[in-house]
CSV table of C-alpha atoms in Angstrom, one decimal:
chain,number,residue,atom,x,y,z
A,221,MET,CA,-16.7,-10.7,-9.2
A,222,PRO,CA,-17.2,-7.0,-8.3
A,223,LYS,CA,-16.9,-4.5,-10.9
A,224,ALA,CA,-12.5,-3.7,-10.9
A,225,PRO,CA,-11.3,0.1,-11.1
A,226,ARG,CA,-10.8,1.5,-14.0
A,227,ASN,CA,-7.4,1.8,-13.3
A,228,PHE,CA,-6.7,-1.6,-12.1
A,229,GLN,CA,-4.4,-3.3,-14.0
A,230,ALA,CA,-4.0,-7.7,-13.1
A,231,THR,CA,-0.8,-9.4,-13.8
A,232,ASN,CA,-1.7,-12.0,-15.8
A,233,PRO,CA,0.4,-14.3,-14.9
A,234,SER,CA,0.1,-13.5,-11.2
A,235,ARG,CA,3.4,-14.1,-9.5
A,236,PRO,CA,5.0,-14.7,-5.9
A,237,ALA,CA,6.1,-11.5,-5.0
A,238,PRO,CA,10.1,-11.2,-4.6
A,239,LYS,CA,11.9,-10.0,-1.3
A,240,LEU,CA,10.7,-6.5,-0.6
A,241,VAL,CA,12.3,-5.6,2.5
A,242,PHE,CA,11.3,-1.7,4.4
A,243,TYR,CA,11.5,0.0,7.3
A,244,ASP,CA,9.0,1.3,10.3
A,245,ALA,CA,9.7,4.4,12.1
A,246,ASP,CA,11.9,3.5,14.6
A,247,ASN,CA,14.5,2.2,11.6
A,248,LYS,CA,13.3,-2.1,12.4
A,249,PRO,CA,14.2,-3.6,9.2
A,250,LEU,CA,10.5,-5.6,7.9
A,251,GLU,CA,10.1,-8.1,5.1
A,252,ILE,CA,6.2,-8.1,2.6
A,253,SER,CA,6.5,-12.1,4.2
A,254,GLU,CA,5.8,-10.8,7.0
A,255,TYR,CA,2.0,-10.8,6.0
A,256,LYS,CA,1.9,-14.0,4.8
A,257,GLY,CA,-1.3,-15.6,5.6
A,258,ARG,CA,-3.2,-11.8,5.0
A,259,GLY,CA,-4.0,-10.1,1.7
A,260,ILE,CA,-2.3,-6.9,1.2
A,261,VAL,CA,-2.1,-3.8,-0.1
A,262,LEU,CA,0.3,-1.9,-0.5
A,263,ASN,CA,1.1,1.8,-1.8
A,264,PHE,CA,3.8,3.7,-2.7
A,265,TRP,CA,3.1,7.8,-2.5
A,266,ALA,CA,5.4,10.8,-1.2
A,267,THR,CA,4.7,14.4,0.2
A,268,TRP,CA,5.2,16.1,-3.1
A,269,CYS,CA,2.6,13.9,-4.9
A,270,ALA,CA,-0.8,15.5,-4.6
A,271,PRO,CA,-2.8,13.0,-5.6
A,272,CYS,CA,-0.5,10.8,-3.3
A,273,VAL,CA,-1.5,14.0,-0.7
A,274,LYS,CA,-5.3,13.2,-1.7
A,275,GLU,CA,-5.5,9.4,-1.2
A,276,MET,CA,-3.9,8.9,2.4
A,277,PRO,CA,-6.9,9.4,4.5
A,278,ASP,CA,-8.5,6.7,2.1
A,279,LEU,CA,-6.3,3.7,2.4
A,280,ASP,CA,-5.8,5.6,6.2
A,281,ARG,CA,-10.5,4.6,6.5
A,282,LEU,CA,-9.8,1.7,4.2
A,283,ASN,CA,-7.0,0.0,6.6
A,284,ALA,CA,-9.5,0.2,10.0
A,285,LEU,CA,-11.9,-1.1,8.2
A,286,LEU,CA,-9.9,-3.8,6.3
A,287,LYS,CA,-7.8,-5.3,8.9
A,288,LYS,CA,-9.4,-7.2,11.2
A,289,GLU,CA,-10.5,-9.3,7.8
A,290,GLY,CA,-7.6,-10.3,7.0
A,291,ILE,CA,-6.5,-7.5,4.3
A,292,ASP,CA,-3.3,-5.0,5.3
A,293,VAL,CA,-2.9,-1.3,3.6
A,294,LEU,CA,0.7,-1.1,4.0
A,295,ALA,CA,2.0,2.7,2.5
A,296,LEU,CA,5.7,3.0,1.7
A,297,SER,CA,6.9,6.7,1.3
A,298,VAL,CA,9.5,7.1,-1.3
A,299,ASP,CA,10.7,10.5,0.1
A,300,ARG,CA,13.7,12.0,0.8
A,301,ASP,CA,13.6,12.9,4.4
A,302,ALA,CA,11.2,9.7,4.6
A,303,LEU,CA,10.4,10.2,8.3
A,304,ARG,CA,10.1,12.7,9.6
A,305,LEU,CA,8.3,14.3,5.8
A,306,SER,CA,5.5,11.3,7.2
A,307,LYS,CA,5.7,12.0,11.2
A,308,LYS,CA,4.7,15.1,10.1
A,309,PHE,CA,2.8,14.6,7.7
A,310,TYR,CA,0.4,11.6,10.1
A,311,LYS,CA,0.9,14.2,13.2
A,312,ILE,CA,-1.2,17.0,10.4
A,313,ASN,CA,-3.4,14.2,8.5
A,314,GLU,CA,-4.9,12.4,11.8
A,315,ILE,CA,-3.1,9.3,10.2
A,316,ARG,CA,-4.4,6.8,12.3
A,317,HIS,CA,-4.5,3.2,11.0
A,318,MET,CA,-1.8,2.9,9.2
A,319,PRO,CA,2.0,2.9,10.3
A,320,ILE,CA,4.4,4.8,9.3
A,321,LEU,CA,6.9,2.9,7.1
A,322,ILE,CA,9.5,3.4,4.9
A,323,ASP,CA,11.1,2.8,2.0
A,324,LYS,CA,15.0,3.3,1.5
A,325,ASN,CA,17.0,4.5,-0.9
A,326,ARG,CA,13.4,3.5,-3.2
A,327,LYS,CA,13.9,-0.3,-3.2
A,328,VAL,CA,11.5,-1.3,-3.4
A,329,LEU,CA,9.4,0.9,-5.4
A,330,ARG,CA,13.2,-0.3,-8.6
A,331,ARG,CA,12.5,-4.3,-7.2
A,332,LEU,CA,9.1,-4.1,-8.3
A,333,SER,CA,8.9,-2.1,-11.4
A,334,ILE,CA,7.1,1.1,-10.3
A,335,ARG,CA,6.9,4.1,-12.4
A,336,GLY,CA,4.6,6.8,-11.3
A,337,LEU,CA,3.0,7.4,-7.8
A,338,PRO,CA,0.1,6.6,-7.3
A,339,THR,CA,0.8,3.5,-7.7
A,340,THR,CA,-0.6,0.2,-5.3
A,341,VAL,CA,0.2,-3.7,-5.3
A,342,LEU,CA,-2.1,-5.6,-4.6
A,343,PHE,CA,-0.3,-8.6,-3.5
A,344,THR,CA,-2.8,-12.5,-1.9
A,345,PRO,CA,-2.6,-13.7,1.5
A,346,ASP,CA,-0.8,-16.6,-0.6
A,347,GLY,CA,1.6,-13.9,-0.9
A,348,MET,CA,1.4,-13.8,-4.8
A,349,GLU,CA,0.8,-9.8,-7.0
A,350,VAL,CA,-3.0,-10.4,-8.7
A,351,GLY,CA,-2.6,-6.8,-9.9
A,352,ARG,CA,-2.2,-3.2,-9.6
A,353,ILE,CA,-3.9,0.1,-8.9
A,354,VAL,CA,-1.6,2.6,-11.2
A,355,GLY,CA,-2.7,6.1,-10.5
A,356,ALA,CA,-4.9,7.5,-7.5
A,357,ILE,CA,-8.7,6.4,-6.5
A,358,GLU,CA,-11.5,6.3,-4.6
A,359,TRP,CA,-10.7,3.8,-1.8
A,360,ASN,CA,-13.9,3.7,0.2
A,361,SER,CA,-16.2,3.6,-2.1
A,362,PRO,CA,-18.5,0.8,-1.8
A,363,GLU,CA,-17.3,-0.8,-5.5
A,364,ASN,CA,-13.4,-0.9,-4.4
A,365,VAL,CA,-14.1,-2.3,-0.8
A,366,ALA,CA,-16.0,-5.5,-3.0
A,367,PHE,CA,-13.4,-5.7,-5.5
A,368,LEU,CA,-10.4,-5.9,-2.5
A,369,ARG,CA,-12.7,-8.0,-0.9
A,370,HIS,CA,-13.0,-10.9,-2.8
A,371,LEU,CA,-10.2,-10.8,-4.2
A,372,LEU,CA,-7.0,-9.7,-0.9
A,373,ALA,CA,-9.0,-11.7,1.8
A,374,PRO,CA,-8.1,-14.7,3.0
A,375,GLN,CA,-9.8,-17.8,2.1
A,376,LYS,CA,-12.0,-19.3,5.5
């Protein structure tokens, strides 16, 4: 098994994802269960969080790399004026491979008991939470990409 990032915390035992509802840029509700059959890297971020801002371009590149392998990188903004701020941020930083997603009133954040930003929750294709990465990491390092592939890629 590839080496885990230093700030990876395994969810032991793994647990099913609860019902999680978030919104896209058109205010359409989405549920985490809609991604069943795909691995999910669910990142929580905000424009006021310096480490979050720093890792967003990496997450965007990671999604471009892993999407075709059955792993989706989803970044949920917890900003108060999330839609406006996210649109501006995505444009300025040329985020092109991830959809704008909003955690209205921080409901998903609370439901998953997220205590700080950035935090990323990892779900397997069968909808099980298997771990969290608390804090920023270098998402595109060969070691971290190998770890995510091993942990989250759908089995063929």
